[in-house]
XYZ file of C-alpha atoms in Angstrom:
196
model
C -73.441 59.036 -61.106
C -74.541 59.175 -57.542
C -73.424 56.307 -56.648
C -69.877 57.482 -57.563
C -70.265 60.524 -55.689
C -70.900 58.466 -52.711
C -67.813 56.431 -53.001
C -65.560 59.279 -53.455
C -66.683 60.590 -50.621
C -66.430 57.497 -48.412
C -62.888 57.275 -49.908
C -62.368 60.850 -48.761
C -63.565 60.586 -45.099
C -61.561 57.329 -44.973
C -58.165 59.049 -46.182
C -59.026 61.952 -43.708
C -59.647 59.422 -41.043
C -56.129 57.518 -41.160
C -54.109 60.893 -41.856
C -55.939 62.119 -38.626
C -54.791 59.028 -36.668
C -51.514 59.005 -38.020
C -51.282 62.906 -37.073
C -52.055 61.830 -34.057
C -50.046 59.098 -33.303
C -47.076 61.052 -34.869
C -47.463 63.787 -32.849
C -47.813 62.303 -29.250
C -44.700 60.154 -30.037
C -42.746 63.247 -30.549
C -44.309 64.854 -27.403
C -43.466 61.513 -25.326
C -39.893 62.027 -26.938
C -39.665 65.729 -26.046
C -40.945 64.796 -22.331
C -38.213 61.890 -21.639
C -35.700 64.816 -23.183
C -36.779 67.632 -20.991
C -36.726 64.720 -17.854
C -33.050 63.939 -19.113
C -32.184 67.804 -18.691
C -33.360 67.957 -14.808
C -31.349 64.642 -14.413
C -28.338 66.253 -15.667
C -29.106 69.343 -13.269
C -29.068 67.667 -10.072
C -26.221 65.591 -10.728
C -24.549 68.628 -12.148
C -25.404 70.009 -9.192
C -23.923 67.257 -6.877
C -20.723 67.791 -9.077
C -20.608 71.524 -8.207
C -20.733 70.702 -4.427
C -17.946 68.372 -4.064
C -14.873 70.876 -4.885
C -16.124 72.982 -1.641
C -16.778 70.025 0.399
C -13.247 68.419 -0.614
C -11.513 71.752 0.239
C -13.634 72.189 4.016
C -11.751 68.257 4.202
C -8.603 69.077 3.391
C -8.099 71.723 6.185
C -8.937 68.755 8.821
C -8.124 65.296 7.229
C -4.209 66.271 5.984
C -3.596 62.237 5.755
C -6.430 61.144 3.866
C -5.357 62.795 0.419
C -6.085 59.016 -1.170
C -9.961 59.202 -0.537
C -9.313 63.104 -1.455
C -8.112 62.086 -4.642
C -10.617 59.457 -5.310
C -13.485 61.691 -4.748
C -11.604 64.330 -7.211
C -10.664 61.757 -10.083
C -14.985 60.415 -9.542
C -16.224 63.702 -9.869
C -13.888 63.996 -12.993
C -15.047 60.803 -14.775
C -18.667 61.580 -14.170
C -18.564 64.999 -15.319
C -17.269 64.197 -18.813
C -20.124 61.637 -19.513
C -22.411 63.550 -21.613
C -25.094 62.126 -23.382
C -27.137 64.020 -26.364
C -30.486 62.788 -25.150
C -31.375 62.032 -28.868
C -28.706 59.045 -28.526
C -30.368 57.809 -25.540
C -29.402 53.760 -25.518
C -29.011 51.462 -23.096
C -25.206 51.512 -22.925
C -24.767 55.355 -23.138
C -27.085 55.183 -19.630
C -24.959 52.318 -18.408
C -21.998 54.428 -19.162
C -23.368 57.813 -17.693
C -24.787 55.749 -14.213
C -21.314 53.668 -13.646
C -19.595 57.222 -13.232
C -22.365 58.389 -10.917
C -22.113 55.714 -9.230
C -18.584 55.711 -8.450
C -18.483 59.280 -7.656
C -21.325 58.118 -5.196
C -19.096 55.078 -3.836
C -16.353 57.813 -3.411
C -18.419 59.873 -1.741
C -19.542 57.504 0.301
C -15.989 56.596 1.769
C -15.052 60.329 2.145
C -18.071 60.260 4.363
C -16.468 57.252 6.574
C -13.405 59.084 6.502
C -14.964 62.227 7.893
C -16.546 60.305 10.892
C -12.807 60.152 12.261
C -12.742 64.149 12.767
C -15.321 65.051 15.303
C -14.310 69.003 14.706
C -14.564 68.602 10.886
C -17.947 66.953 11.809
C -19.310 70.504 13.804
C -17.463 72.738 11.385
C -20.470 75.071 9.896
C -19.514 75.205 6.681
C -19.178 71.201 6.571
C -22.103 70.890 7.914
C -23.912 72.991 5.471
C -21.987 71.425 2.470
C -23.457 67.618 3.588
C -27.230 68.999 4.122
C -26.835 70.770 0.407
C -25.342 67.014 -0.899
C -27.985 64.969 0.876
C -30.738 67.347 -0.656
C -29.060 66.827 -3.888
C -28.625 63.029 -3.440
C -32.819 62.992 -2.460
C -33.354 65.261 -5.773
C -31.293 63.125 -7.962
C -33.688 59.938 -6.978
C -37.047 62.492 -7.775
C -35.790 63.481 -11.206
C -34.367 59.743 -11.984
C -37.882 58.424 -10.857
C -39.802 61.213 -13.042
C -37.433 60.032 -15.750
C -38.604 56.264 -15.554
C -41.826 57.126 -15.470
C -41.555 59.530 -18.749
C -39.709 56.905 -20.366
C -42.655 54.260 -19.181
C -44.862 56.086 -21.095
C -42.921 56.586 -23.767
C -42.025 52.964 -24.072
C -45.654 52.168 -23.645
C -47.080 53.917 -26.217
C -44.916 52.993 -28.951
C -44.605 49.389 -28.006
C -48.712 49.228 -28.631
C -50.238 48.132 -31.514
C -50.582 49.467 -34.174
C -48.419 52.653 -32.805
C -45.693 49.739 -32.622
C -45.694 50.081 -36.839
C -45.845 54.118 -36.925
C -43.110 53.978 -34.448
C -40.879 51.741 -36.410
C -41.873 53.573 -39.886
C -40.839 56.987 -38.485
C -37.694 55.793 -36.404
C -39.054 56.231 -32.663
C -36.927 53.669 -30.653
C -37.276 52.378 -26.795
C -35.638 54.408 -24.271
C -33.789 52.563 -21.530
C -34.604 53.273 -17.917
C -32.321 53.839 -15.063
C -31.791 50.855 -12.672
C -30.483 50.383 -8.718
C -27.342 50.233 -8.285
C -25.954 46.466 -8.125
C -26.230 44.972 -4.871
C -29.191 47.219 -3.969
C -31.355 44.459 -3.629
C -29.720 43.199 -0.584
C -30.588 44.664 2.611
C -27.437 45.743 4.373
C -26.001 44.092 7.367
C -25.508 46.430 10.691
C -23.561 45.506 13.535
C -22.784 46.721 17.062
């Protein structure tokens, strides 16, 4: 008789102890989750935020560069495209990224030639308001690298932890997938070329 006692109760602590590190394991998986979600959400911000910018900063251009509506447009149609990616970050994938960084980038690219346009106006280049408009953009542009780094480094985690063992088998019982990470921009690698 005692000796049954003392099995059910090794039985007992033994059930206890794997619900406890299942619990566990369950639980920081959905915190990692929630983290990379909340990270996705300040990404969104700042480049929301960058999108909110550009109207006012093609309208201070328009006054000064008349000629230039192509770039004008470019920058317009950019800012278009990369405001009507929108991904739920519970569908996070690789190619839903892809698709949501090729618009930012080529709303970057356009900015980025608006910019070269703009160096051909030296009054559009000491207007205030111009002036303010490309300080609030280059803060944004620094903020959107913060909150993409914090994002990788959520998602590292997150990646990390279910990719271990034996997480890696809770993880694939309850669904919890890799997250993808955001990359440089192609060509980044190469150090540009200036001449004088």
């Amino acid at each position: 008789m005692k000796k049954s006692w003392i099995i059910i109760i090794i039985i007992i602590v033994i059930i206890i102890i794997i619900y406890s590190s299942f619990k566990g394991s369950y639980n920081n998986m959905v915190t990692y989750n929630e983290a990379i979600n909340e990270k996705w959400s300040q990404v969104e911000n700042v480049y929301q935020r960058r999108a909110d910018l550009i109207p006012n900063l093609v309208n201070t251009v328009k006054g000064y560069a008349d000629f230039e509506k192509q770039t004008l447009t470019e920058v317009i149609e950019a800012r278009a495209k990369a405001t009507s990616v929108n991904i739920n970050p519970d569908k996070l994938n690789a190619a839903a990224l892809q698709q949501f960084q090729q618009a930012q980038d080529g709303l970057s690219s356009a900015l980025s030639r608006l910019m070269v346009v703009v160096e051909r106006y030296p009054d559009l280049k000491a207007n205030q308001n111009f002036m303010d408009l490309q300080a609030q953009l280059e803060g944004t542009e620094n903020r959107i690298a913060n909150e993409r780094r914090k994002f990788n480094e959520a998602t590292r985690t997150y990646n990390t932890y279910i990719k271990r063992f034996p997480k890696n088998i809770l993880a694939n019982l309850f669904g919890f997938e890799e997250k993808p990470y955001f990359e440089a921009e192609t060509g980044a690698e190469k150090v540009p070329e200036v001449k004088f």
